[in-house]
Amino acid sequence: MNKDNKLYSDTHIRNTLYIEIDIGILANIILLLFHVSFYITGHQPKPTDLPIGLLALIYLIMLLIKDFIDADIYTPWGEDGVT
């Protein structure tokens, strides 16, 4: 495999991972806002509301950390202005 094909496949892998992470972040933000709005409006919490909210928060933090790590891995030297 020559260098051009490797760069082409790395770009597609990078874009696929970023899209997957961004969809997960967006879904968890919506889930957290949904649960927070229940508490603000005075909804009587069920026993499953707290674990669902905490899992969404933990997964959101995990995806944000993964996004920063993947950005470091898949950004070639010199592309972001740092040489």
mmCIF file of C-alpha atoms in Angstrom, residues 3-63:
data_model
loop_
_atom_site.group_PDB
_atom_site.id
_atom_site.type_symbol
_atom_site.label_atom_id
_atom_site.label_comp_id
_atom_site.label_asym_id
_atom_site.label_seq_id
_atom_site.Cartn_x
_atom_site.Cartn_y
_atom_site.Cartn_z
ATOM 1 C CA LYS A 3 1.457 6.491 1.027
ATOM 2 C CA ASP A 4 -1.480 8.054 -0.874
ATOM 3 C CA ASN A 5 -3.815 5.112 -0.204
ATOM 4 C CA LYS A 6 -2.813 4.986 3.465
ATOM 5 C CA LEU A 7 -3.548 8.700 3.892
ATOM 6 C CA TYR A 8 -6.869 8.262 2.107
ATOM 7 C CA SER A 9 -7.951 5.425 4.405
ATOM 8 C CA ASP A 10 -6.730 7.245 7.535
ATOM 9 C CA THR A 11 -8.828 10.262 6.588
ATOM 10 C CA HIS A 12 -11.941 8.131 6.200
ATOM 11 C CA ILE A 13 -11.322 6.342 9.490
ATOM 12 C CA ARG A 14 -10.788 9.688 11.233
ATOM 13 C CA ASN A 15 -13.974 11.173 9.785
ATOM 14 C CA THR A 16 -15.993 8.074 10.685
ATOM 15 C CA LEU A 17 -14.766 8.127 14.286
ATOM 16 C CA TYR A 18 -15.470 11.846 14.631
ATOM 17 C CA ILE A 19 -19.010 11.451 13.288
ATOM 18 C CA GLU A 20 -19.674 8.526 15.638
ATOM 19 C CA ILE A 21 -18.338 10.437 18.638
ATOM 20 C CA ASP A 22 -20.267 13.597 17.730
ATOM 21 C CA ILE A 23 -23.556 11.706 17.421
ATOM 22 C CA GLY A 24 -22.948 10.092 20.814
ATOM 23 C CA ILE A 25 -22.134 13.443 22.415
ATOM 24 C CA LEU A 26 -25.257 15.040 20.946
ATOM 25 C CA ALA A 27 -27.496 12.161 22.076
ATOM 26 C CA ASN A 28 -26.133 12.252 25.628
ATOM 27 C CA ILE A 29 -26.520 16.030 25.857
ATOM 28 C CA ILE A 30 -30.164 15.702 24.785
ATOM 29 C CA LEU A 31 -30.723 12.917 27.333
ATOM 30 C CA LEU A 32 -29.141 14.962 30.124
ATOM 31 C CA LEU A 33 -31.167 18.065 29.239
ATOM 32 C CA PHE A 34 -34.317 15.941 29.183
ATOM 33 C CA HIS A 35 -33.631 14.626 32.699
ATOM 34 C CA VAL A 36 -32.591 18.037 34.050
ATOM 35 C CA SER A 37 -35.794 19.586 32.680
ATOM 36 C CA PHE A 38 -37.807 17.003 34.644
ATOM 37 C CA TYR A 39 -36.134 18.095 37.879
ATOM 38 C CA ILE A 40 -36.629 21.797 37.096
ATOM 39 C CA THR A 41 -40.343 21.407 36.325
ATOM 40 C CA GLY A 42 -40.983 19.532 39.570
ATOM 41 C CA HIS A 43 -41.387 16.039 38.116
ATOM 42 C CA GLN A 44 -41.505 13.321 40.752
ATOM 43 C CA PRO A 45 -38.260 11.383 40.166
ATOM 44 C CA LYS A 46 -38.428 7.638 39.638
ATOM 45 C CA PRO A 47 -35.739 5.308 40.988
ATOM 46 C CA THR A 48 -34.258 4.909 37.501
ATOM 47 C CA ASP A 49 -33.890 8.647 36.776
ATOM 48 C CA LEU A 50 -30.676 9.147 38.752
ATOM 49 C CA PRO A 51 -28.773 6.156 37.281
ATOM 50 C CA ILE A 52 -29.821 7.094 33.734
ATOM 51 C CA GLY A 53 -28.696 10.681 34.242
ATOM 52 C CA LEU A 54 -25.388 9.611 35.778
ATOM 53 C CA LEU A 55 -24.722 7.075 33.015
ATOM 54 C CA ALA A 56 -25.424 9.730 30.382
ATOM 55 C CA LEU A 57 -23.056 12.145 32.136
ATOM 56 C CA ILE A 58 -20.298 9.544 32.483
ATOM 57 C CA TYR A 59 -20.677 8.453 28.860
ATOM 58 C CA LEU A 60 -20.620 12.091 27.722
ATOM 59 C CA ILE A 61 -17.371 12.731 29.602
ATOM 60 C CA MET A 62 -15.902 9.499 28.237
ATOM 61 C CA LEU A 63 -16.766 10.500 24.653
#
